[in-house]
Amino acid sequence: MQDHARQYPGECCERDDSAEKGGGACGDGLTVYRRAVVKGCTPREGAPACLLRMGLLVAPPDDPTVLVPVAPDVAKAELVRPIEESLERQRLDAHAIAGSFVPVAAIYTAAKREHTGWATAIDGEKVVHSTLAHAVRECREELMTVQPGGARVSYDLDELDHVRGTARHRTLYPHAARTHAATLRHIERLTEAGCEVRTLDHVFDRLIVIDRAVAYVPGPGEARTSVLEIRQPSIVSFLVQVFEEAWERGSTIDPGASRTVEPDIADEIQRAVMRLLVAGYTDEAIARRLGTSRRTVAAHVSRIAAALQSRSRAQLGYLIATSGLLPVDEHTETDCTRLSA
């Protein structure tokens, strides 16, 4: 489209920049445009600048002294088209730029998942075992471990390689370890080498903290062949605090004594079973939490049900909760205590 406003400056409008700002034609411009449409043309002299700027009046090729009207749709298209073309080019540029970041974003996401700077995922049975064995050997001041019980996994360590040194070593087991011959033999070897061992009614998931500087927790999945190495100071400090609070609640163990569980420990196990029943855990989940077998849990549940004369599991949970057998704060578990269920 020709720049009619330059060729024919025209008269000054009421709003000289009206067309540039999308305000339309001024009052004089509307009057002149109507007359031009009716007559077919209008003198060039005195033509409002807004009509020229909007492309509503143009000079015919055969008579430069007059201006002829242009249909609004045509004039509008001439003005809007370059803007729309520019926007389309920008949209395509934006789409191309966004597309160029797709492979980079994929690399970033994968890298952050595998190594965040303060946490590193370690996968593979052999790699996990060698990594933890090396970390424990490098321990100089203190080793804290939590062993939930049950089947031993790839990253169970022979802590004896470490505890013969000068560092302090503390380990937590569930009370169920007191009746498990193989575990007791292992605990006896640990204590003979200087390790302190305590048991709880149930413990959280496996944990290794070395020199209060690095912690290892299980990775995702059921195979349990991965760990997460954590070096972020605040998170490690939190895990140490969790361990210390559990340690204070734990009971010391004499692995050389009879495998008969002391009455107070037996009561704690029974209360743990009842508490988890009220919280809605299945026998399998309770067994996993207490580090014992499903059959043992079923036997506990059967004895509790008989004592309370319960005819169903739902009724049993209700009877336990209302019987006064559990302190008020043990009737239910908070969400955070159920994370490892």
Coordinates of C-alpha atoms in Angstrom, one line a residue:
M1 CA 0.0 0.0 0.0
Q2 CA 1.3 3.5 -0.9
D3 CA 2.0 6.0 1.9
H4 CA -0.8 8.4 1.0
A5 CA -0.2 10.5 4.0
R6 CA 3.3 11.4 2.7
Q7 CA 2.1 12.1 -0.8
Y8 CA -0.8 14.1 0.3
P9 CA -0.3 15.6 3.7
G10 CA -3.9 16.9 4.0
E11 CA -5.4 19.0 6.7
C12 CA -4.7 18.5 10.3
C13 CA -7.3 16.4 12.0
E14 CA -9.0 16.8 15.4
R15 CA -6.9 13.8 16.4
D16 CA -3.9 13.8 14.1
D17 CA -2.6 10.4 15.4
S18 CA -6.0 8.7 15.6
A19 CA -5.4 6.1 13.0
E20 CA -2.0 5.2 14.3
K21 CA -3.5 4.5 17.7
G22 CA -6.5 2.7 16.4
G23 CA -8.9 5.5 17.2
G24 CA -10.4 5.8 13.8
A25 CA -11.2 8.9 11.8
C26 CA -12.0 12.2 13.3
G27 CA -15.3 14.0 13.0
D28 CA -14.3 16.0 9.9
G29 CA -12.8 12.9 8.4
L30 CA -16.1 11.0 8.7
T31 CA -18.0 13.9 7.0
V32 CA -15.5 14.1 4.2
Y33 CA -15.4 10.4 3.7
R34 CA -19.2 10.1 3.5
R35 CA -19.3 12.9 0.9
A36 CA -16.5 11.1 -1.1
V37 CA -18.4 7.8 -1.1
V38 CA -21.6 9.6 -2.3
K39 CA -19.9 11.7 -5.0
G40 CA -17.2 9.1 -5.9
C41 CA -14.4 11.5 -5.1
T42 CA -13.3 14.5 -3.1
P43 CA -10.8 17.3 -3.8
R44 CA -7.3 16.6 -2.7
E45 CA -7.0 20.0 -1.1
G46 CA -8.4 20.0 2.5
A47 CA -8.6 16.2 2.7
P48 CA -8.2 15.2 6.4
A49 CA -4.9 13.5 7.2
C50 CA -6.6 10.7 9.2
L51 CA -8.4 9.5 6.0
L52 CA -5.1 9.4 4.1
R53 CA -3.3 7.7 7.0
M54 CA -6.0 5.1 7.2
G55 CA -5.9 4.5 3.5
L56 CA -9.6 5.5 3.1
L57 CA -8.8 8.1 0.4
V58 CA -6.3 7.4 -2.4
A59 CA -5.3 9.3 -5.6
P60 CA -6.5 7.7 -8.8
P61 CA -3.7 7.3 -11.5
D62 CA -5.4 9.6 -14.0
D63 CA -6.2 12.7 -11.8
P64 CA -3.9 13.8 -9.0
T65 CA -6.2 16.6 -8.0
V66 CA -8.8 14.4 -6.5
L67 CA -9.0 11.5 -4.0
V68 CA -11.3 8.5 -4.4
P69 CA -12.8 6.5 -1.4
V70 CA -11.6 3.0 -0.6
A71 CA -13.9 0.4 1.0
P72 CA -13.2 0.1 4.7
D73 CA -12.5 -3.7 4.6
V74 CA -9.9 -3.1 1.9
A75 CA -8.2 -0.2 3.7
K76 CA -8.3 -2.1 7.0
A77 CA -6.7 -5.2 5.4
E78 CA -3.9 -3.0 4.0
L79 CA -3.1 -1.6 7.5
V80 CA -3.6 -4.9 9.5
R81 CA -1.8 -7.3 7.2
P82 CA 1.8 -6.2 7.9
I83 CA 1.0 -6.3 11.7
E84 CA -0.5 -9.8 11.4
E85 CA 2.5 -11.0 9.3
S86 CA 4.9 -9.6 11.9
L87 CA 3.0 -11.4 14.7
E88 CA 3.0 -14.6 12.7
R89 CA 6.8 -14.4 12.2
Q90 CA 7.2 -13.7 15.9
R91 CA 5.0 -16.7 16.8
L92 CA 7.0 -19.0 14.5
D93 CA 10.2 -17.6 16.0
A94 CA 8.9 -18.2 19.5
H95 CA 7.8 -21.8 18.6
A96 CA 11.3 -22.5 17.1
I97 CA 13.0 -21.1 20.2
A98 CA 10.8 -23.2 22.5
G99 CA 11.5 -26.3 20.4
S100 CA 15.2 -25.8 20.6
F101 CA 15.0 -26.1 24.4
V102 CA 13.2 -29.5 24.4
P103 CA 16.3 -31.7 24.2
V104 CA 18.1 -29.4 26.7
A105 CA 15.2 -29.7 29.1
A106 CA 15.2 -33.5 28.9
I107 CA 18.9 -33.5 29.8
Y108 CA 18.4 -31.1 32.6
T109 CA 15.5 -33.1 34.1
A110 CA 17.4 -36.4 33.9
A111 CA 20.5 -34.8 35.4
K112 CA 18.6 -33.2 38.3
R113 CA 16.9 -36.5 39.0
E114 CA 20.2 -38.4 39.0
H115 CA 22.4 -35.8 40.7
T116 CA 20.9 -32.7 42.4
G117 CA 24.2 -31.5 43.9
W118 CA 23.1 -32.5 47.4
A119 CA 21.6 -35.9 46.6
T120 CA 22.9 -38.6 44.2
A121 CA 21.0 -41.7 43.1
I122 CA 23.1 -44.9 43.2
D123 CA 21.7 -47.8 41.3
G124 CA 22.8 -51.4 40.9
E125 CA 23.5 -54.1 43.5
K126 CA 27.3 -54.2 43.1
V127 CA 27.6 -50.4 42.8
V128 CA 25.5 -49.8 45.9
H129 CA 27.3 -52.3 48.0
S130 CA 30.8 -51.0 47.0
T131 CA 29.7 -47.4 47.6
L132 CA 28.4 -48.0 51.0
A133 CA 31.3 -50.3 52.0
H134 CA 33.7 -47.5 51.0
A135 CA 31.7 -44.8 52.8
V136 CA 31.7 -46.9 56.1
R137 CA 35.4 -47.5 55.9
E138 CA 35.9 -43.8 55.6
C139 CA 33.9 -43.1 58.7
R140 CA 36.1 -41.4 61.3
E141 CA 33.8 -40.2 64.1
E142 CA 30.3 -41.8 64.2
L143 CA 28.2 -44.3 62.4
M144 CA 24.4 -44.5 62.9
T145 CA 22.4 -47.2 61.2
V146 CA 18.8 -48.4 61.3
Q147 CA 18.0 -52.0 60.3
P148 CA 14.2 -52.6 59.9
G149 CA 14.7 -56.4 59.9
G150 CA 13.3 -58.9 57.4
A151 CA 15.2 -60.3 54.5
R152 CA 18.7 -58.8 54.2
V153 CA 19.2 -56.7 51.1
S154 CA 22.2 -55.8 48.9
Y155 CA 23.3 -52.9 51.0
D156 CA 23.4 -54.6 54.4
L157 CA 26.9 -54.1 55.5
D158 CA 29.4 -56.1 57.6
E159 CA 29.7 -53.3 60.1
L160 CA 32.5 -55.1 61.9
D161 CA 34.9 -53.8 59.3
H162 CA 34.2 -50.4 60.7
V163 CA 33.5 -50.7 64.5
R164 CA 36.9 -52.1 65.3
G165 CA 38.1 -48.5 64.8
T166 CA 37.7 -45.5 67.2
A167 CA 34.4 -44.2 65.8
R168 CA 31.2 -44.6 67.8
H169 CA 28.7 -47.0 66.2
R170 CA 25.0 -47.2 67.1
T171 CA 22.4 -49.4 65.5
L172 CA 18.6 -49.6 65.9
Y173 CA 16.6 -52.8 65.3
P174 CA 12.9 -53.6 65.8
H175 CA 12.0 -55.6 68.9
A176 CA 11.4 -58.6 66.6
A177 CA 15.1 -59.0 66.2
R178 CA 15.2 -60.3 69.8
T179 CA 13.6 -63.6 68.8
H180 CA 15.5 -64.0 65.5
A181 CA 18.5 -66.3 66.0
A182 CA 20.5 -65.2 62.9
T183 CA 20.0 -61.5 63.7
L184 CA 20.9 -62.1 67.4
R185 CA 24.2 -63.7 66.3
H186 CA 24.9 -60.7 64.1
I187 CA 24.1 -58.3 66.9
E188 CA 26.3 -60.3 69.3
R189 CA 29.2 -59.9 66.9
L190 CA 28.5 -56.1 66.6
T191 CA 28.3 -55.6 70.4
E192 CA 31.5 -57.6 71.0
A193 CA 33.2 -55.2 68.6
G194 CA 32.0 -52.1 70.5
C195 CA 28.7 -51.3 68.7
E196 CA 25.8 -50.1 70.8
V197 CA 22.5 -51.7 69.8
R198 CA 18.9 -50.9 70.8
T199 CA 15.5 -52.1 69.7
L200 CA 12.1 -50.4 69.3
D201 CA 8.6 -51.7 68.8
H202 CA 9.0 -50.7 65.2
V203 CA 11.6 -48.6 63.2
F204 CA 11.5 -46.5 60.1
D205 CA 13.2 -47.5 56.9
R206 CA 16.8 -48.4 56.5
L207 CA 19.2 -45.5 57.2
I208 CA 22.9 -45.0 57.4
V209 CA 24.5 -41.7 58.6
I210 CA 28.2 -41.3 58.5
D211 CA 30.0 -38.6 60.6
R212 CA 26.7 -36.6 60.6
A213 CA 27.8 -35.4 57.1
V214 CA 26.3 -37.8 54.6
A215 CA 23.3 -40.1 54.8
Y216 CA 22.1 -43.0 52.8
V217 CA 18.4 -43.9 52.4
P218 CA 16.7 -46.5 50.2
G219 CA 15.9 -45.6 46.6
P220 CA 12.5 -46.1 45.0
G221 CA 11.1 -49.4 43.9
E222 CA 10.6 -52.8 45.4
A223 CA 13.9 -54.3 44.3
R224 CA 15.8 -52.3 46.9
T225 CA 18.9 -52.2 44.8
S226 CA 19.3 -48.4 44.9
V227 CA 20.1 -45.8 47.5
L228 CA 20.1 -42.1 47.6
E229 CA 23.2 -40.4 48.9
I230 CA 22.3 -37.2 50.7
R231 CA 24.8 -34.4 51.5
Q232 CA 22.6 -31.4 52.1
P233 CA 23.4 -30.4 55.7
S234 CA 19.9 -29.5 56.7
I235 CA 18.5 -32.8 55.5
V236 CA 21.3 -34.8 57.1
S237 CA 20.8 -32.9 60.4
F238 CA 17.1 -33.7 60.3
L239 CA 17.8 -37.5 59.8
V240 CA 20.3 -37.4 62.7
Q241 CA 17.6 -35.8 64.8
V242 CA 15.1 -38.5 63.8
F243 CA 17.6 -41.2 64.7
E244 CA 18.5 -39.6 68.1
E245 CA 14.8 -39.4 69.1
A246 CA 14.3 -43.0 68.1
W247 CA 17.5 -44.0 70.0
E248 CA 16.2 -42.4 73.2
R249 CA 13.1 -44.5 73.0
G250 CA 15.0 -47.7 72.3
S251 CA 15.7 -50.5 74.8
T252 CA 19.2 -52.0 75.2
I253 CA 19.6 -55.6 74.1
D254 CA 21.8 -58.5 75.4
P255 CA 22.2 -60.8 72.4
G256 CA 23.7 -63.5 74.7
A257 CA 20.7 -63.8 76.9
S258 CA 17.7 -66.0 76.4
R259 CA 15.6 -65.5 73.2
T260 CA 12.6 -65.1 75.4
V261 CA 11.3 -61.5 75.1
E262 CA 11.1 -59.6 78.3
P263 CA 7.5 -58.7 79.4
D264 CA 7.9 -55.0 78.9
I265 CA 9.3 -55.6 75.4
A266 CA 6.5 -58.0 74.6
D267 CA 4.0 -55.4 75.8
E268 CA 5.6 -52.8 73.4
I269 CA 5.3 -55.2 70.5
Q270 CA 1.7 -55.9 71.3
R271 CA 0.9 -52.2 71.6
A272 CA 2.7 -51.6 68.3
V273 CA 0.5 -54.2 66.6
M274 CA -2.7 -52.7 68.1
R275 CA -1.7 -49.2 67.1
L276 CA -1.0 -50.2 63.5
L277 CA -4.3 -52.1 63.4
V278 CA -6.2 -49.0 64.5
A279 CA -4.3 -47.0 61.9
G280 CA -5.6 -49.4 59.2
Y281 CA -2.5 -51.4 58.3
T282 CA -2.8 -54.9 56.8
D283 CA -1.0 -57.8 58.5
E284 CA 1.6 -57.7 55.7
A285 CA 2.3 -54.0 56.3
I286 CA 2.5 -54.4 60.0
A287 CA 5.0 -57.2 59.6
R288 CA 7.1 -55.0 57.4
R289 CA 7.0 -52.2 59.9
L290 CA 7.9 -54.4 62.9
G291 CA 10.5 -56.4 61.0
T292 CA 8.8 -59.7 61.7
S293 CA 6.8 -62.3 59.7
R294 CA 3.2 -62.1 58.6
R295 CA 2.5 -65.3 60.6
T296 CA 3.7 -63.7 63.8
V297 CA 1.6 -60.6 63.2
A298 CA -1.4 -62.8 62.5
A299 CA -0.8 -64.6 65.8
H300 CA -0.8 -61.3 67.7
V301 CA -4.0 -60.2 66.0
S302 CA -5.7 -63.5 66.8
R303 CA -4.7 -63.2 70.5
I304 CA -5.9 -59.6 70.7
A305 CA -9.2 -60.4 69.0
A306 CA -9.8 -63.3 71.4
A307 CA -9.1 -61.1 74.4
L308 CA -11.5 -58.4 73.2
Q309 CA -14.1 -60.9 71.8
S310 CA -14.0 -59.3 68.4
R311 CA -15.7 -60.9 65.5
S312 CA -14.2 -58.8 62.7
R313 CA -11.2 -56.7 61.9
A314 CA -13.2 -53.5 61.7
Q315 CA -14.7 -54.3 65.1
L316 CA -11.3 -55.1 66.5
G317 CA -9.9 -51.7 65.5
Y318 CA -12.9 -50.0 67.2
L319 CA -12.6 -52.1 70.3
I320 CA -8.8 -51.4 70.6
A321 CA -9.4 -47.7 70.1
T322 CA -12.1 -47.5 72.8
S323 CA -10.8 -50.0 75.3
G324 CA -8.1 -47.8 76.9
L325 CA -5.4 -50.3 76.0
L326 CA -3.5 -47.6 74.1
P327 CA -2.7 -44.1 75.3
V328 CA -4.7 -41.4 73.6
D329 CA -1.8 -40.2 71.5
E330 CA -1.2 -43.8 70.1
H331 CA -4.7 -44.4 68.7
T332 CA -3.7 -43.1 65.3
E333 CA -0.5 -42.3 63.5
T334 CA 0.2 -39.1 61.7
D335 CA 0.9 -39.0 58.0
C336 CA 4.6 -38.6 58.5
T337 CA 4.9 -41.8 60.6
R338 CA 3.2 -43.8 57.9
L339 CA 5.6 -42.8 55.1
S340 CA 7.5 -46.1 55.3
A341 CA 4.5 -48.4 55.5

